[in-house]
Short mmCIF file of C-alpha atoms and ligand atoms in Angstrom, two decimals:
data_model
loop_
_atom_site.label_atom_id
_atom_site.label_comp_id
_atom_site.label_asym_id
_atom_site.label_seq_id
_atom_site.Cartn_x
_atom_site.Cartn_y
_atom_site.Cartn_z
CA UNK H 1427 6.76 -29.30 28.67
CA UNK H 1428 6.43 -30.91 32.52
CA UNK H 1429 8.45 -30.73 35.48
CA UNK H 1430 10.04 -34.17 34.15
CA UNK H 1431 11.07 -32.64 30.69
CA UNK H 1432 14.57 -31.87 30.67
CA UNK H 1433 16.67 -28.75 30.33
CA UNK H 1434 18.39 -27.76 27.09
CA UNK H 1435 22.18 -26.72 27.34
CA UNK H 1436 24.09 -25.68 24.48
CA UNK H 1437 27.49 -24.37 23.51
CA UNK H 1438 29.67 -23.87 20.68
CA UNK H 1439 31.87 -27.22 21.64
CA UNK H 1440 33.13 -28.72 24.74
CA UNK H 1441 33.09 -25.56 27.06
CA UNK H 1442 29.41 -25.67 27.94
CA UNK H 1443 30.25 -28.85 29.53
CA UNK H 1444 31.52 -26.87 32.33
CA UNK H 1445 28.17 -25.74 33.27
CA UNK H 1446 26.46 -29.10 32.76
CA UNK H 1447 28.98 -30.35 35.42
CA UNK H 1448 27.63 -27.25 38.12
CA UNK H 1449 23.94 -27.99 37.02
CA UNK H 1450 24.45 -31.56 38.05
CA UNK H 1451 25.91 -30.67 40.96
CA UNK H 1452 23.52 -28.30 42.08
CA UNK H 1453 20.33 -29.69 40.73
CA UNK H 1454 20.74 -33.54 40.77
CA UNK H 1455 17.21 -34.18 40.07
CA UNK H 1456 17.42 -32.82 36.54
CA UNK H 1457 17.44 -34.06 33.31
CA UNK H 1458 19.87 -32.67 30.80
CA UNK H 1459 19.55 -32.60 26.80
CA UNK H 1460 22.93 -30.95 25.57
CA UNK H 1461 24.08 -29.52 22.27
CA UNK H 1462 27.74 -28.67 21.34
CA UNK H 1463 28.07 -27.14 17.89
CA UNK H 1464 31.39 -28.91 17.21
CA UNK H 1465 31.26 -28.25 13.93
CA UNK H 1466 30.66 -24.65 13.91
CA UNK H 1467 33.08 -23.73 16.99
CA UNK H 1468 34.67 -21.14 17.52
CA UNK H 1469 32.02 -18.75 18.20
CA UNK H 1470 34.20 -16.02 19.69
CA UNK H 1471 35.39 -15.12 16.24
CA UNK H 1472 32.26 -14.86 14.29
CA UNK H 1473 29.44 -12.00 13.70
CA UNK H 1474 26.60 -11.24 15.80
CA UNK H 1475 24.20 -12.11 12.77
CA UNK H 1476 26.00 -15.60 12.71
CA UNK H 1477 25.52 -16.60 16.34
CA UNK H 1478 21.95 -15.45 16.29
CA UNK H 1479 21.51 -17.48 13.10
CA UNK H 1480 23.02 -20.59 14.96
CA UNK H 1481 21.19 -19.87 18.30
CA UNK H 1482 17.75 -19.67 16.46
CA UNK H 1483 18.65 -23.41 14.97
CA UNK H 1484 20.11 -24.83 18.14
CA UNK H 1485 16.78 -23.68 20.18
CA UNK H 1486 14.55 -25.21 17.47
CA UNK H 1487 16.59 -28.43 17.73
CA UNK H 1488 16.33 -28.44 21.84
CA UNK H 1489 12.65 -27.40 21.73
CA UNK H 1490 11.87 -30.50 19.08
CA UNK H 1491 13.52 -32.83 22.42
CA UNK H 1492 10.52 -30.75 24.84
CA UNK H 1493 12.77 -28.96 27.08
CA UNK H 1494 11.18 -26.88 29.46
CA UNK H 1495 14.20 -24.43 29.86
CA UNK H 1496 17.01 -23.47 27.74
CA UNK H 1497 20.52 -22.46 29.49
CA UNK H 1498 22.88 -20.90 27.02
CA UNK H 1499 26.11 -21.91 28.19
CA UNK H 1500 28.26 -20.42 25.90
CA UNK H 1501 29.29 -16.54 26.83
CA UNK H 1502 29.39 -15.56 23.33
CA UNK H 1503 25.92 -16.63 22.37
CA UNK H 1504 24.47 -15.15 25.86
CA UNK H 1505 26.46 -11.86 24.54
CA UNK H 1506 24.86 -11.90 21.25
CA UNK H 1507 22.16 -14.03 20.81
CA UNK H 1508 20.07 -14.45 24.26
CA UNK H 1509 18.33 -11.13 23.67
CA UNK H 1510 17.13 -11.09 20.30
CA UNK H 1511 16.11 -15.01 20.94
CA UNK H 1512 14.67 -15.27 24.29
CA UNK H 1513 11.02 -13.30 23.48
CA UNK H 1514 10.65 -16.05 20.37
CA UNK H 1515 11.66 -19.04 22.30
CA UNK H 1516 8.46 -19.51 24.07
CA UNK H 1517 10.37 -21.01 26.98
CA UNK H 1518 12.44 -19.61 30.04
CA UNK H 1519 15.88 -19.15 28.58
CA UNK H 1520 18.86 -18.03 30.70
CA UNK H 1521 22.97 -16.87 29.83
CA UNK H 1522 25.96 -17.23 31.79
CA UNK H 1523 26.70 -13.73 31.15
CA UNK H 1524 24.36 -11.95 33.73
CA UNK H 1525 24.91 -14.44 36.73
CA UNK H 1526 28.74 -14.22 36.22
CA UNK H 1527 28.62 -10.40 36.33
CA UNK H 1528 26.25 -10.54 39.40
CA UNK H 1529 29.12 -13.14 41.06
CA UNK H 1530 32.07 -10.76 40.00
CA UNK H 1531 30.71 -7.62 41.58
CA UNK H 1532 29.52 -9.43 44.88
CA UNK H 1533 33.64 -10.92 44.91
CA UNK H 1534 35.62 -7.42 44.60
CA UNK H 1535 36.61 -5.70 47.20
CA UNK H 1536 38.85 -2.96 45.45
CA UNK H 1537 36.41 -2.73 42.37
CA UNK H 1538 38.79 -3.46 39.70
CA UNK H 1539 37.56 -6.48 37.97
CA UNK H 1540 39.37 -8.36 35.31
CA UNK H 1541 37.23 -10.42 32.59
CA UNK H 1542 38.70 -12.68 29.92
CA UNK H 1543 36.74 -14.02 27.18
CA UNK H 1544 36.25 -14.56 23.23
CA UNK H 1545 37.10 -11.52 20.84
CA UNK H 1546 33.13 -11.52 20.61
CA UNK H 1547 32.26 -11.35 24.35
CA UNK H 1548 34.94 -8.84 25.20
CA UNK H 1549 34.25 -6.84 22.37
CA UNK H 1550 30.27 -6.76 23.06
CA UNK H 1551 31.11 -4.86 26.34
CA UNK H 1552 28.45 -7.13 27.80
CA UNK H 1553 30.34 -7.82 30.95
CA UNK H 1554 30.98 -4.16 31.55
CA UNK H 1555 27.53 -3.16 31.26
CA UNK H 1556 26.21 -5.78 33.57
CA UNK H 1557 28.72 -5.07 35.86
CA UNK H 1558 28.03 -1.04 36.22
CA UNK H 1559 24.44 -1.67 36.43
CA UNK H 1560 24.74 -4.01 39.35
CA UNK H 1561 27.76 -1.78 40.91
CA UNK H 1562 28.38 1.73 38.82
CA UNK H 1563 31.89 2.03 40.86
CA UNK H 1564 33.44 -0.84 39.58
CA UNK H 1565 35.95 -0.32 36.95
CA UNK H 1566 36.20 -3.40 34.11
CA UNK H 1567 39.42 -4.59 32.40
CA UNK H 1568 38.47 -6.95 29.38
CA UNK H 1569 41.09 -9.28 27.67
CA UNK H 1570 40.43 -11.45 24.74
CA UNK H 1571 42.12 -14.72 24.82
CA UNK H 1572 41.63 -16.44 21.17
CA UNK H 1573 43.91 -18.95 21.45
CA UNK H 1574 42.58 -20.31 24.48
CA UNK H 1575 39.89 -22.14 23.08
CA UNK H 1576 41.88 -24.27 20.95
CA UNK H 1577 44.13 -25.11 23.22
CA UNK H 1578 41.45 -26.27 25.59
CA UNK H 1579 39.70 -28.44 22.63
CA UNK H 1580 43.08 -29.75 22.13
CA UNK H 1581 42.78 -31.06 25.85
CA UNK H 1582 46.25 -28.82 26.40
CA UNK H 1583 44.87 -27.92 30.06
CA UNK H 1584 48.65 -27.86 31.69
CA UNK H 1585 50.81 -28.09 28.59
CA UNK H 1586 53.43 -25.71 28.90
CA UNK H 1587 52.62 -24.07 25.97
CA UNK H 1588 49.25 -22.99 27.50
CA UNK H 1589 51.33 -21.44 30.26
CA UNK H 1590 53.23 -19.52 28.25
CA UNK H 1591 50.29 -18.28 26.37
CA UNK H 1592 48.10 -17.78 29.65
CA UNK H 1593 51.26 -15.62 31.35
CA UNK H 1594 51.23 -13.11 28.39
CA UNK H 1595 47.29 -12.72 28.49
CA UNK H 1596 47.08 -12.51 31.88
CA UNK H 1597 49.65 -10.23 32.68
CA UNK H 1598 48.13 -7.08 31.17
CA UNK H 1599 45.14 -7.49 33.70
CA UNK H 1600 47.39 -8.41 36.55
CA UNK H 1601 49.43 -4.83 36.10
CA UNK H 1602 45.77 -3.03 36.59
CA UNK H 1603 45.91 -4.42 39.96
CA UNK H 1604 42.45 -5.95 39.67
CA UNK H 1605 41.51 -8.26 42.56
CA UNK H 1606 38.79 -10.18 40.94
CA UNK H 1607 39.04 -12.46 37.48
CA UNK H 1608 36.10 -13.60 35.71
CA UNK H 1609 36.22 -16.57 33.32
CA UNK H 1610 33.96 -15.09 31.06
CA UNK H 1611 34.08 -17.94 28.36
CA UNK H 1612 33.04 -22.05 29.23
CA UNK H 1613 36.08 -23.43 28.19
CA UNK H 1614 38.18 -21.45 30.71
CA UNK H 1615 37.29 -23.18 33.85
CA UNK H 1616 39.13 -26.24 32.30
CA UNK H 1617 41.97 -23.84 32.54
CA UNK H 1618 41.46 -22.92 36.37
CA UNK H 1619 44.40 -24.62 37.78
CA UNK H 1620 46.55 -23.21 35.54
CA UNK H 1621 45.40 -19.61 35.68
CA UNK H 1622 45.63 -19.93 39.46
CA UNK H 1623 48.78 -20.86 39.50
CA UNK H 1624 49.73 -17.57 37.10
CA UNK H 1625 47.71 -15.34 39.48
CA UNK H 1626 48.38 -16.69 42.67
CA UNK H 1627 45.93 -16.58 45.98
CA UNK H 1628 45.06 -12.79 46.00
CA UNK H 1629 42.92 -12.92 43.22
CA UNK H 1630 39.13 -14.24 43.09
CA UNK H 1631 38.73 -16.49 40.26
CA UNK H 1632 34.81 -16.17 39.14
CA UNK H 1633 33.21 -18.88 37.24
CA UNK H 1634 30.04 -17.91 36.25
CA UNK H 1635 28.88 -21.94 36.13
CA UNK H 1636 28.24 -21.74 40.02
CA UNK H 1637 25.94 -18.70 39.76
CA UNK H 1638 24.20 -19.54 36.62
CA UNK H 1639 23.17 -23.26 38.20
CA UNK H 1640 21.75 -20.74 41.21
CA UNK H 1641 19.66 -18.56 38.83
CA UNK H 1642 18.21 -22.13 36.84
CA UNK H 1643 17.25 -23.17 40.36
CA UNK H 1644 15.38 -20.20 41.15
CA UNK H 1645 13.74 -20.00 37.49
CA UNK H 1646 12.70 -23.62 37.72
CA UNK H 1647 11.28 -22.81 41.43
CA UNK H 1648 9.61 -19.57 39.93
CA UNK H 1649 8.00 -21.34 36.74
CA UNK H 1650 6.48 -24.25 38.75
CA UNK H 1651 8.96 -26.67 36.73
CA UNK H 1652 11.39 -28.02 39.12
CA UNK H 1653 12.45 -31.65 38.61
CA UNK H 1654 11.20 -34.25 41.31
CA UNK H 1655 13.00 -37.44 39.62
CA UNK H 1656 15.37 -38.82 41.80
CA UNK H 1657 18.79 -40.56 39.77
CA UNK H 1658 17.52 -38.60 37.09
CA UNK H 1659 21.40 -38.28 36.35
CA UNK H 1660 21.62 -41.44 34.33
CA UNK H 1661 19.32 -40.10 31.52
CA UNK H 1662 21.11 -37.21 30.22
CA UNK H 1663 21.80 -36.90 26.37
CA UNK H 1664 24.69 -35.59 24.52
CA UNK H 1665 24.34 -34.55 20.70
CA UNK H 1666 26.74 -32.67 18.81
CA UNK H 1667 27.03 -31.20 15.12
CA UNK H 1668 30.45 -33.18 14.40
CA UNK H 1669 33.08 -35.37 15.98
CA UNK H 1670 30.80 -37.14 17.87
CA UNK H 1671 33.34 -40.01 19.78
CA UNK H 1672 35.73 -37.21 20.22
CA UNK H 1673 33.21 -35.00 22.15
CA UNK H 1674 32.01 -38.09 24.19
CA UNK H 1675 35.96 -38.58 25.37
CA UNK H 1676 36.14 -35.59 26.72
CA UNK H 1677 32.71 -35.21 27.94
CA UNK H 1678 33.78 -38.45 30.36
CA UNK H 1679 37.24 -36.71 31.17
CA UNK H 1680 35.03 -33.78 32.65
CA UNK H 1681 31.76 -35.16 33.98
CA UNK H 1682 30.47 -37.00 37.33
CA UNK H 1683 28.71 -39.46 35.31
CA UNK H 1684 29.41 -41.82 32.44
CA UNK H 1685 28.65 -40.63 28.96
CA UNK H 1686 27.76 -43.62 27.10
CA UNK H 1687 26.67 -42.36 23.72
CA UNK H 1688 26.75 -39.18 21.94
CA UNK H 1689 24.80 -38.36 18.71
CA UNK H 1690 25.44 -36.48 15.62
CA UNK H 1691 22.86 -33.88 14.60
CA UNK H 1692 23.12 -32.18 11.34
CA UNK H 1693 22.10 -28.70 12.69
CA UNK H 1694 21.87 -26.72 9.30
CA UNK H 1695 19.27 -28.96 8.11
CA UNK H 1696 17.64 -29.72 11.35
CA UNK H 1697 13.54 -28.93 10.94
CA UNK H 1698 11.30 -29.53 13.73
CA UNK H 1699 8.62 -32.34 13.29
N1 DGL D 2908 32.07 -21.47 24.71
C1 DGL D 2908 32.41 -20.42 24.06
C2 DGL D 2908 31.67 -19.05 24.97
O1 DGL D 2908 31.68 -19.46 26.09
C3 DGL D 2908 33.70 -20.24 23.50
C4 DGL D 2908 33.90 -20.85 22.51
C5 DGL D 2908 34.05 -20.31 21.12
O2 DGL D 2908 34.36 -19.35 20.58
O3 DGL D 2908 33.34 -21.11 20.46
O4 DGL D 2908 31.98 -17.96 24.52
#
């Protein structure tokens, strides 16, 4: 593993691409190896035990690609598995929750913060934990939005159906007088425009991806692992556990670079060499 090694990034599906996009923007000299667990999405409704098992398998796969650090670009896996797997991973590993909580704590003015996420993320109480540790005076209101992930995976980002669903979920939080809303699932920034049109300009929307990329940059600097290769953006590689072509098309609608190929991996039977 060296400065030239890539960064491993993973999610349950396409959501982690919102984090990849931000890493590409803020750290243009880094190469990325992405894994989307499209065969087993969603993670949000699964148990902690299952998410830890999946995360272990993916870490093993990414390590086989000689990554120098791993970004858990999934809130549910960050909530349930990061602590359990971090030590044994044997390389720097960060999630999206802590950076997201930090950004929200800095953004709020009235101390009332809404968090939307999967059932798993909201049930884990992890945003509450990090937010209260950063600022004990904040009040956190969580709301699970389980229909958002399938709507995003379907590509219905501006659809009237998605709007009705979003209005119903979000009205519970706006009624609580929040001034900050954390998009606590990596799929949700893809609904940002729609959510903005519902909440108006008075509520700050926090996308944890931005702060995650900052955290990653600091971590690589501290470890002496910052990439120095100019134009590394051509070398990113993408793997999924199912539906490679569908994923590739989706990735091309989000990312600033062209994804030419996405490869299928049988993650459950993957064995490192
Ligand atoms: N991307 C996942 C997250 O951030 C949500 C999708 C899923 O449920 O797998 O929690």
